[in-house]
Coordinates of C-alpha atoms and ligand atoms in Angstrom, one line a residue:
M20 CA -48.6 -73.4 -7.8
A21 CA -50.7 -76.4 -6.7
D22 CA -53.8 -77.1 -8.6
L23 CA -56.3 -74.6 -7.2
T24 CA -59.3 -76.6 -8.6
Q25 CA -58.6 -79.3 -6.0
L26 CA -59.5 -76.9 -3.2
G27 CA -63.0 -76.5 -1.7
V28 CA -64.9 -73.5 -0.5
A29 CA -63.2 -73.1 2.9
A30 CA -59.6 -73.6 1.5
I31 CA -60.2 -71.1 -1.2
R32 CA -61.8 -68.5 1.1
D33 CA -59.0 -68.9 3.6
G34 CA -56.2 -68.9 1.0
V35 CA -57.5 -65.8 -0.8
A36 CA -57.8 -64.0 2.6
K37 CA -54.3 -64.9 3.6
G38 CA -52.9 -64.0 0.2
D39 CA -51.6 -67.5 -0.7
F40 CA -53.2 -66.9 -4.1
T41 CA -55.5 -64.4 -5.7
A42 CA -59.2 -64.8 -6.4
V43 CA -58.4 -64.1 -10.1
E44 CA -56.0 -67.1 -10.1
V45 CA -58.8 -69.3 -8.7
A46 CA -61.4 -68.1 -11.2
E47 CA -59.0 -68.6 -14.1
A48 CA -58.2 -72.2 -13.0
F49 CA -61.9 -73.1 -12.7
N50 CA -62.8 -71.3 -15.9
A51 CA -60.2 -73.5 -17.6
N52 CA -61.6 -76.7 -16.2
V53 CA -65.1 -75.6 -17.2
A54 CA -63.9 -74.9 -20.8
A55 CA -62.2 -78.3 -21.0
A56 CA -65.2 -80.3 -19.8
A57 CA -67.8 -79.6 -22.5
A58 CA -68.1 -83.4 -22.9
L59 CA -69.9 -83.6 -19.6
N60 CA -72.6 -81.1 -20.7
A61 CA -72.8 -79.9 -17.1
F62 CA -73.3 -76.2 -18.1
I63 CA -76.0 -74.7 -20.3
V64 CA -74.2 -71.3 -20.3
T65 CA -70.8 -70.5 -19.1
T66 CA -70.0 -67.1 -17.7
P67 CA -66.2 -66.9 -17.4
D68 CA -66.3 -63.1 -17.4
A69 CA -68.7 -63.0 -14.5
A70 CA -66.4 -65.2 -12.5
L71 CA -63.4 -63.0 -13.3
A72 CA -65.3 -59.8 -12.5
A73 CA -66.3 -61.1 -9.0
A74 CA -62.7 -62.3 -8.4
R75 CA -61.3 -58.9 -9.4
A76 CA -63.7 -57.2 -7.0
T77 CA -62.5 -59.6 -4.2
D78 CA -58.9 -59.0 -4.9
A79 CA -59.5 -55.2 -4.9
R80 CA -61.3 -55.4 -1.6
R81 CA -58.4 -57.3 -0.1
A82 CA -55.9 -54.8 -1.5
A83 CA -58.0 -52.0 0.2
G84 CA -58.1 -53.9 3.5
Q85 CA -61.9 -54.4 3.3
P86 CA -63.7 -57.6 4.5
L87 CA -64.0 -60.2 1.8
G88 CA -67.3 -61.9 2.7
T89 CA -67.9 -65.5 3.7
M90 CA -67.6 -66.7 0.1
G91 CA -65.0 -64.2 -0.9
G92 CA -63.1 -65.4 -3.9
V93 CA -65.1 -68.6 -4.3
P94 CA -66.4 -69.2 -7.9
I95 CA -69.5 -71.3 -8.0
G96 CA -71.9 -73.0 -10.4
M97 CA -75.5 -71.8 -10.4
K98 CA -78.3 -74.3 -11.2
D99 CA -80.2 -72.9 -14.1
L100 CA -83.3 -72.7 -12.1
F101 CA -82.2 -69.5 -10.3
A102 CA -83.0 -66.3 -12.1
T103 CA -79.8 -64.4 -12.9
R104 CA -80.0 -60.8 -14.1
G105 CA -78.8 -60.5 -17.7
V106 CA -77.9 -64.2 -18.0
Q107 CA -80.2 -66.7 -19.8
T108 CA -82.3 -68.7 -17.3
T109 CA -84.1 -71.7 -18.8
A110 CA -85.0 -74.4 -16.2
A111 CA -83.5 -76.6 -19.0
S112 CA -86.7 -76.1 -21.0
H113 CA -87.2 -75.0 -24.6
I114 CA -90.1 -72.9 -23.4
L115 CA -87.7 -70.6 -21.5
E116 CA -85.0 -70.6 -24.1
G117 CA -83.7 -67.1 -24.6
F118 CA -85.4 -65.8 -21.4
T119 CA -83.0 -63.3 -19.8
P120 CA -84.3 -62.1 -16.4
E121 CA -84.3 -58.4 -15.4
Y122 CA -83.9 -59.5 -11.8
E123 CA -81.7 -61.7 -9.6
S124 CA -83.0 -64.5 -7.3
T125 CA -82.7 -63.8 -3.6
V126 CA -80.4 -66.8 -3.1
S127 CA -78.0 -66.0 -5.9
Q128 CA -77.9 -62.3 -4.9
K129 CA -77.0 -63.3 -1.3
L130 CA -74.1 -65.5 -2.7
W131 CA -72.8 -62.6 -4.8
D132 CA -73.1 -60.3 -1.8
A133 CA -71.0 -62.8 0.2
G134 CA -68.2 -62.5 -2.4
A135 CA -68.9 -65.5 -4.7
G136 CA -68.6 -65.4 -8.4
M137 CA -70.5 -67.3 -11.1
L138 CA -68.8 -69.7 -13.5
G139 CA -72.0 -70.5 -15.4
K140 CA -75.6 -71.8 -15.3
L141 CA -75.8 -75.6 -14.7
N142 CA -77.8 -78.1 -16.5
L143 CA -80.7 -79.9 -14.8
D144 CA -83.8 -82.0 -15.4
Q145 CA -86.4 -79.8 -17.2
F146 CA -88.2 -77.7 -14.5
A147 CA -86.3 -79.9 -12.0
M148 CA -88.5 -82.9 -12.9
G149 CA -86.4 -86.0 -12.9
S150 CA -83.7 -88.1 -11.2
S151 CA -81.2 -88.5 -13.9
N152 CA -80.9 -85.2 -15.8
E153 CA -82.2 -86.9 -18.9
T154 CA -85.3 -84.6 -19.2
S155 CA -83.2 -81.5 -20.0
Y156 CA -84.0 -79.9 -23.4
F157 CA -80.2 -79.2 -23.6
G158 CA -79.3 -82.8 -23.5
N159 CA -78.4 -85.0 -20.6
V160 CA -75.4 -84.4 -18.3
I161 CA -72.9 -87.3 -18.2
S162 CA -71.5 -88.2 -14.8
P163 CA -67.7 -87.9 -14.6
W164 CA -67.8 -91.3 -12.8
R165 CA -67.3 -94.6 -14.6
R166 CA -67.8 -98.1 -13.2
S167 CA -64.4 -99.6 -12.4
D168 CA -65.3 -102.9 -14.0
G169 CA -68.2 -102.1 -16.3
G170 CA -66.6 -100.6 -19.4
N171 CA -67.4 -97.1 -20.4
A172 CA -71.2 -97.1 -20.1
P173 CA -72.1 -93.5 -19.4
L174 CA -73.8 -93.0 -16.0
A175 CA -76.4 -90.6 -14.8
P176 CA -75.2 -87.9 -12.4
G177 CA -78.5 -88.0 -10.6
G178 CA -81.2 -85.4 -10.8
S179 CA -82.5 -82.9 -11.0
S180 CA -79.4 -81.1 -9.9
G181 CA -77.2 -83.3 -12.1
G182 CA -75.2 -80.5 -13.7
S183 CA -74.4 -79.3 -10.2
S184 CA -73.3 -82.7 -8.9
A185 CA -71.3 -83.5 -12.1
A186 CA -69.5 -80.1 -12.0
V187 CA -68.5 -80.4 -8.3
A188 CA -67.4 -84.0 -8.7
A189 CA -65.4 -83.2 -11.8
R190 CA -63.7 -80.2 -10.1
L191 CA -65.3 -77.7 -12.5
C192 CA -66.4 -75.7 -9.4
P193 CA -65.8 -76.0 -5.7
A194 CA -69.5 -75.8 -5.0
A195 CA -72.8 -75.3 -6.7
T196 CA -76.4 -74.4 -5.8
G197 CA -79.0 -77.1 -6.0
T198 CA -82.7 -77.2 -5.4
D199 CA -84.6 -80.1 -3.8
T200 CA -88.3 -80.8 -4.2
G201 CA -88.1 -84.5 -3.6
G202 CA -84.5 -85.4 -3.4
S203 CA -82.8 -83.3 -6.1
I204 CA -79.9 -82.2 -4.0
R205 CA -79.4 -85.4 -2.0
Q206 CA -79.7 -88.1 -4.7
P207 CA -77.3 -86.4 -7.2
A208 CA -74.9 -85.7 -4.4
A209 CA -75.0 -89.4 -3.5
F210 CA -74.5 -90.5 -7.1
T211 CA -71.3 -88.4 -7.5
G212 CA -69.5 -88.7 -4.2
I213 CA -70.2 -85.1 -2.9
S214 CA -72.2 -83.6 0.0
G215 CA -75.4 -81.6 -0.2
I216 CA -78.0 -80.3 2.2
K217 CA -81.6 -79.5 1.8
P218 CA -82.4 -77.1 4.7
T219 CA -85.7 -76.8 6.5
Y220 CA -88.5 -75.6 4.2
G221 CA -88.4 -71.8 4.2
R222 CA -84.7 -71.4 5.2
C223 CA -83.8 -70.3 1.7
S224 CA -86.0 -67.8 -0.2
R225 CA -87.7 -69.3 -3.2
W226 CA -88.0 -65.8 -4.7
G227 CA -86.5 -65.9 -8.2
I228 CA -86.3 -69.6 -8.4
V229 CA -88.3 -71.1 -11.2
A230 CA -91.2 -72.8 -9.3
F231 CA -91.8 -76.6 -9.6
A232 CA -93.9 -77.5 -6.5
S233 CA -93.9 -74.5 -4.2
S234 CA -94.8 -76.3 -0.9
L235 CA -91.7 -78.5 -1.4
D236 CA -89.1 -76.5 -3.3
Q237 CA -86.0 -75.6 -1.3
A238 CA -82.6 -74.4 -2.3
G239 CA -79.4 -75.7 -0.8
P240 CA -75.6 -76.1 -1.4
M241 CA -73.8 -78.9 -3.0
A242 CA -70.1 -79.1 -2.3
R243 CA -67.1 -81.4 -1.5
D244 CA -67.6 -81.6 2.3
V245 CA -69.8 -80.8 5.2
R246 CA -67.9 -77.6 6.2
D247 CA -68.2 -76.2 2.7
C248 CA -72.0 -76.9 2.8
A249 CA -72.3 -75.1 6.1
I250 CA -70.4 -72.1 4.8
M251 CA -72.5 -71.8 1.7
L252 CA -75.8 -72.5 3.4
E253 CA -75.1 -69.7 5.8
A254 CA -74.7 -67.4 2.8
M255 CA -77.8 -68.6 1.0
A256 CA -80.3 -68.7 4.0
G257 CA -82.3 -65.9 5.6
F258 CA -85.6 -64.3 5.8
D259 CA -87.0 -62.7 2.7
P260 CA -90.2 -60.7 2.7
K261 CA -90.6 -61.4 -1.0
D262 CA -91.3 -65.1 -0.2
A263 CA -94.5 -65.6 1.8
T264 CA -93.2 -69.0 3.1
S265 CA -89.8 -67.7 4.1
L266 CA -88.8 -68.4 7.7
D267 CA -88.5 -65.3 9.8
M268 CA -85.7 -66.6 12.0
P269 CA -82.0 -65.7 12.4
V270 CA -79.5 -67.7 10.4
P271 CA -77.4 -69.8 12.9
E272 CA -73.6 -69.8 12.6
W273 CA -73.5 -73.3 11.3
E274 CA -69.8 -73.4 10.4
A275 CA -68.8 -72.2 13.9
G276 CA -71.2 -74.8 15.4
L277 CA -69.6 -77.8 13.6
S278 CA -68.7 -80.7 15.9
G279 CA -68.5 -84.4 15.0
D280 CA -68.9 -85.4 18.6
M281 CA -72.2 -87.4 18.9
K282 CA -72.0 -88.2 22.6
G283 CA -75.4 -87.9 24.2
K284 CA -77.1 -87.9 20.8
K285 CA -79.6 -90.5 19.6
V286 CA -79.7 -91.7 16.1
G287 CA -82.9 -93.3 14.7
I288 CA -82.8 -96.2 12.2
P289 CA -86.3 -96.4 10.6
R290 CA -87.2 -100.1 10.0
E291 CA -89.5 -99.2 7.0
Y292 CA -86.4 -98.1 5.0
R293 CA -85.1 -101.7 4.9
V294 CA -87.2 -102.1 1.7
D295 CA -87.3 -105.4 -0.2
G296 CA -84.5 -105.8 -2.7
L297 CA -82.4 -103.1 -1.1
D298 CA -79.0 -103.2 -3.0
P299 CA -76.7 -105.3 -0.7
D300 CA -73.9 -102.7 -1.1
V301 CA -76.3 -99.9 0.0
A302 CA -77.4 -102.0 2.9
A303 CA -73.8 -102.6 3.9
S304 CA -73.0 -98.9 3.7
W305 CA -76.0 -98.1 5.9
D306 CA -74.7 -100.6 8.5
Q307 CA -71.3 -99.1 8.3
G308 CA -72.8 -95.6 8.9
I309 CA -74.6 -96.9 12.0
A310 CA -71.2 -98.3 13.3
W311 CA -69.5 -95.0 12.6
L312 CA -72.1 -92.9 14.5
K313 CA -71.8 -95.4 17.4
D314 CA -68.1 -94.9 17.3
A315 CA -68.7 -91.1 17.4
G316 CA -70.5 -91.6 20.7
A317 CA -74.2 -91.8 19.6
E318 CA -76.8 -94.2 20.8
V319 CA -78.6 -96.0 18.0
V320 CA -82.3 -96.6 18.3
D321 CA -84.7 -98.6 16.1
I322 CA -87.6 -96.4 15.1
S323 CA -90.7 -96.8 13.0
L324 CA -92.0 -94.3 10.4
P325 CA -95.1 -96.3 9.6
H326 CA -96.5 -94.2 6.7
T327 CA -93.2 -94.3 4.7
K328 CA -94.7 -96.5 1.9
Y329 CA -97.3 -93.9 1.1
A330 CA -94.7 -91.1 0.6
L331 CA -94.0 -91.6 -3.0
P332 CA -97.6 -91.9 -4.1
A333 CA -98.5 -88.8 -2.2
Y334 CA -95.5 -86.9 -3.6
Y335 CA -96.4 -87.9 -7.1
I336 CA -99.8 -86.3 -6.6
I337 CA -98.9 -83.2 -4.7
A338 CA -95.8 -82.3 -6.8
P339 CA -97.5 -82.6 -10.2
A340 CA -100.6 -80.8 -8.9
E341 CA -98.5 -77.8 -7.8
A342 CA -96.5 -78.0 -11.0
S343 CA -99.5 -77.9 -13.2
S344 CA -100.6 -74.7 -11.5
N345 CA -97.1 -73.1 -11.5
L346 CA -96.4 -73.9 -15.1
A347 CA -99.7 -72.4 -16.3
R348 CA -97.8 -69.1 -16.6
Y349 CA -95.8 -70.3 -19.6
D350 CA -98.2 -69.3 -22.2
G351 CA -96.1 -67.7 -24.9
V352 CA -97.1 -64.2 -23.7
R353 CA -94.7 -63.4 -21.0
Y354 CA -91.5 -65.5 -21.1
G355 CA -89.3 -67.1 -23.7
L356 CA -90.7 -69.1 -26.5
R357 CA -93.8 -68.0 -28.5
D358 CA -95.2 -70.2 -31.2
L359 CA -97.8 -68.2 -33.2
P360 CA -99.1 -70.2 -36.2
D361 CA -100.3 -68.1 -39.1
G362 CA -103.7 -66.7 -38.5
A363 CA -103.9 -68.2 -35.0
G364 CA -105.9 -66.9 -32.1
L365 CA -104.8 -66.6 -28.5
Q366 CA -105.8 -70.2 -27.6
D367 CA -104.0 -71.5 -30.6
M368 CA -100.9 -69.7 -29.5
Y369 CA -101.1 -71.1 -26.0
A370 CA -101.5 -74.6 -27.3
A371 CA -98.8 -74.4 -29.9
T372 CA -96.3 -72.7 -27.5
R373 CA -96.9 -75.3 -24.8
A374 CA -96.9 -78.2 -27.2
A375 CA -93.5 -77.1 -28.6
G376 CA -92.0 -75.8 -25.4
F377 CA -92.5 -78.5 -22.8
G378 CA -90.7 -81.8 -22.8
P379 CA -92.5 -85.2 -22.4
E380 CA -91.9 -85.5 -18.6
V381 CA -93.2 -82.0 -18.0
K382 CA -96.3 -82.7 -20.0
R383 CA -96.8 -85.9 -18.1
R384 CA -96.7 -84.1 -14.8
I385 CA -99.0 -81.3 -16.0
L386 CA -101.5 -83.8 -17.2
I387 CA -101.4 -85.8 -13.9
G388 CA -101.6 -82.5 -12.0
T389 CA -104.6 -81.1 -13.8
Y390 CA -106.3 -84.5 -13.4
V391 CA -105.8 -84.8 -9.7
L392 CA -107.0 -81.2 -9.2
S393 CA -110.1 -81.6 -11.5
A394 CA -113.5 -81.3 -9.8
G395 CA -114.4 -85.0 -9.9
F396 CA -111.1 -86.3 -8.6
Y397 CA -109.8 -83.6 -6.2
D398 CA -111.0 -85.3 -3.0
A399 CA -110.0 -88.8 -4.1
Y400 CA -106.5 -87.8 -5.0
Y401 CA -105.3 -84.3 -3.9
T402 CA -107.1 -84.1 -0.6
Q403 CA -106.2 -87.7 0.2
A404 CA -102.5 -87.0 -0.6
Q405 CA -102.5 -84.0 1.7
K406 CA -103.8 -86.1 4.5
V407 CA -101.1 -88.6 3.9
R408 CA -98.6 -85.8 3.9
T409 CA -99.8 -84.8 7.4
L410 CA -99.5 -88.4 8.6
I411 CA -95.9 -88.6 7.3
A412 CA -95.0 -85.4 9.1
H413 CA -96.5 -86.9 12.3
D414 CA -94.4 -90.0 11.9
F415 CA -91.3 -87.8 12.0
K416 CA -92.6 -85.7 14.9
N417 CA -93.1 -88.9 16.9
A418 CA -89.7 -90.2 16.0
F419 CA -88.0 -87.0 17.0
T420 CA -89.4 -87.3 20.5
Q421 CA -87.1 -90.3 20.8
V422 CA -84.1 -89.4 18.6
D423 CA -82.1 -86.4 17.5
V424 CA -81.4 -87.4 13.9
I425 CA -82.3 -90.2 11.6
L426 CA -79.9 -92.2 9.4
T427 CA -80.8 -93.8 6.1
P428 CA -79.3 -94.5 2.7
T429 CA -79.8 -91.5 0.4
A430 CA -80.9 -93.6 -2.6
P431 CA -81.7 -97.3 -3.0
T432 CA -78.9 -97.8 -5.6
A433 CA -75.7 -96.2 -6.8
A434 CA -75.7 -94.3 -10.1
F435 CA -77.6 -96.1 -12.9
G436 CA -76.7 -96.0 -16.6
L437 CA -78.0 -93.2 -18.8
G438 CA -81.0 -94.6 -20.7
D439 CA -81.6 -97.4 -18.2
M440 CA -84.7 -95.9 -16.6
V441 CA -86.1 -93.8 -19.4
S442 CA -88.6 -96.2 -20.6
D443 CA -90.1 -96.7 -17.1
P444 CA -91.0 -93.5 -15.3
L445 CA -92.2 -95.4 -12.3
A446 CA -88.8 -97.1 -11.8
M447 CA -87.2 -93.7 -12.0
Y448 CA -89.7 -92.3 -9.4
L449 CA -88.7 -95.2 -7.1
N450 CA -85.2 -93.9 -6.9
D451 CA -86.5 -91.1 -4.6
V452 CA -88.0 -93.4 -2.1
F453 CA -85.7 -92.4 0.7
A454 CA -85.5 -88.7 -0.1
V455 CA -89.2 -87.8 -0.5
P456 CA -90.5 -88.3 3.0
A457 CA -88.2 -85.6 4.5
S458 CA -89.4 -83.3 1.7
L459 CA -93.0 -83.8 2.4
A460 CA -92.4 -83.1 6.1
G461 CA -90.2 -80.0 5.3
L462 CA -87.3 -81.3 7.3
P463 CA -83.6 -80.6 6.8
A464 CA -81.8 -83.6 5.3
M465 CA -78.3 -84.1 4.0
S466 CA -76.3 -86.6 1.9
V467 CA -72.7 -87.3 2.6
P468 CA -70.4 -89.7 0.7
A469 CA -69.9 -93.0 2.6
G470 CA -67.8 -95.1 0.3
L471 CA -67.7 -96.9 -3.0
N472 CA -69.8 -99.9 -4.0
R473 CA -68.2 -103.0 -5.6
E474 CA -68.3 -101.3 -9.0
G475 CA -66.3 -98.4 -7.7
L476 CA -69.3 -96.0 -7.6
P477 CA -70.1 -93.6 -4.7
L478 CA -72.8 -94.3 -2.2
G479 CA -74.3 -91.7 0.0
L480 CA -75.8 -91.7 3.5
Q481 CA -78.7 -89.5 4.4
V482 CA -79.1 -87.7 7.8
I483 CA -82.6 -86.3 8.5
G484 CA -83.1 -83.8 11.3
R485 CA -85.8 -81.9 13.3
E486 CA -87.1 -78.8 11.7
F487 CA -84.7 -75.9 12.1
D488 CA -81.9 -78.3 13.3
E489 CA -79.6 -78.0 10.3
Q490 CA -76.8 -78.0 12.9
G491 CA -77.6 -81.5 14.2
V492 CA -77.8 -82.7 10.6
L493 CA -74.4 -81.1 9.6
N494 CA -72.8 -82.5 12.8
A495 CA -73.9 -86.0 12.2
G496 CA -72.8 -85.6 8.6
L497 CA -69.4 -84.5 9.9
A498 CA -69.1 -87.5 12.2
I499 CA -69.7 -89.8 9.2
E500 CA -67.3 -87.8 7.0
A501 CA -64.5 -88.0 9.5
R502 CA -64.8 -91.8 9.6
A503 CA -65.6 -92.5 5.9
Q504 CA -62.5 -90.5 4.9
F505 CA -64.0 -90.4 1.4
S506 CA -61.3 -89.2 -1.0
A507 CA -62.2 -91.0 -4.2
K508 CA -62.7 -88.9 -7.3
P509 CA -63.5 -89.7 -10.9
E510 CA -60.6 -90.4 -13.1
R511 CA -60.5 -87.8 -15.8
W512 CA -61.7 -89.1 -19.3
W513 CA -63.3 -85.9 -20.6
Ligands
LIG10 N1 -86.8 -86.8 -8.8 C1 -87.9 -86.1 -8.2 C2 -88.9 -85.7 -9.2 O1 -88.7 -86.0 -10.3 C3 -87.4 -84.9 -7.3 C4 -87.1 -83.8 -8.2 C5 -86.6 -82.6 -7.3 O2 -86.3 -82.8 -6.2 N2 -86.6 -81.5 -8.0 O3 -89.8 -85.0 -8.9

């Protein structure tokens, strides 16, 4: 039989439904790839039995002539930020080590209800804070990609969903969940030559996802192509009364609505994204993307998003502020780790637990967050950042009176080397410069692979859409995908 791990979501779903192969055969093939890829450190926990159990259920339903679900027979990786009943959920932090939820996140439950199975819990930056996966307590993920000319220097898979991106790129799973607060689906997708979409804020329930910055956090799919993302997003999205910010709107049939025809569509090219020192390969791939969308029938329009340069500073106030509040709950009483020094009181236990449990990047963000929220500085920082956020949202609103979607590079560079950015957090933060504005505005945005740079590493293009217009984003992504014909994959070394 052909190697089933080369198939994506749609091909597996259709093949299982037709009886070309069984769901159990698919699960076994991916379980084997997962077991053979420990060197990538993409998974914190593997759950081969869960994948097999879901596959058996799918095969039994097929035998009984029952419907299989839109993800029927598809095993996936679950970012370890989603609470999974009975399976350790850590957010890649020591403070949650050993925490086994009694409940299931809404998004993961929806995926199981659609027939998917779980191969394991994927590594990430600790509490989803980072762009390289190097802040995980469980060690960094190593990208399956290598530079074609640069020796064997290990590369970052992007972050924070770097376990997800590495696992999909290395064919350890056909798709994985990601979450995106300021680029964590799109940037790792770009670094590893896969697709990923962050939907409109509120499309996917945040219930049961470990909170980072609640006004920004959104779940979304990471998969090989646009169609697979559409299928999986349909399964993940939907109103949830358990999340007060959940969108009470029907979930469109995004897969059925896919069309790469851009005739009559206008694509905006924001001039502020031509930042100084933009990598020449990234600039060239952006130009190529513009040409592809013209070829697909679109009209290309220069636009201005004047407040772009304030997006990163605003994000790095708002996100830490919300994180400092969200992470106050990890106190040694309710979840995971408890450090109780001899003879200690309650305050000592809080301090000892948090000192031992949080990594340096998480502590940095908590300190920044509490500082910008403190009485003397609240207006100067937090209120100001919220005003900037509104201006950025207005920039997009204005732009979307002229255009249907916006095209930009996903990240200013291709994957960087592990360790290259660790000593300079600000340089790391800069890698999110193109991703963060759409997050602050709550807009749907997607990364699709556009080609390889001169070092043989993938580059991604980002499509940003109007709120609720995931379809427009997916369709522009499809138009690019059809022309990029991206088929490169990492050569197996692990
Ligand atoms: N890299 C960004 C950060 O560190 C975004 C992370 C994310 O989207 N979760 O905050």
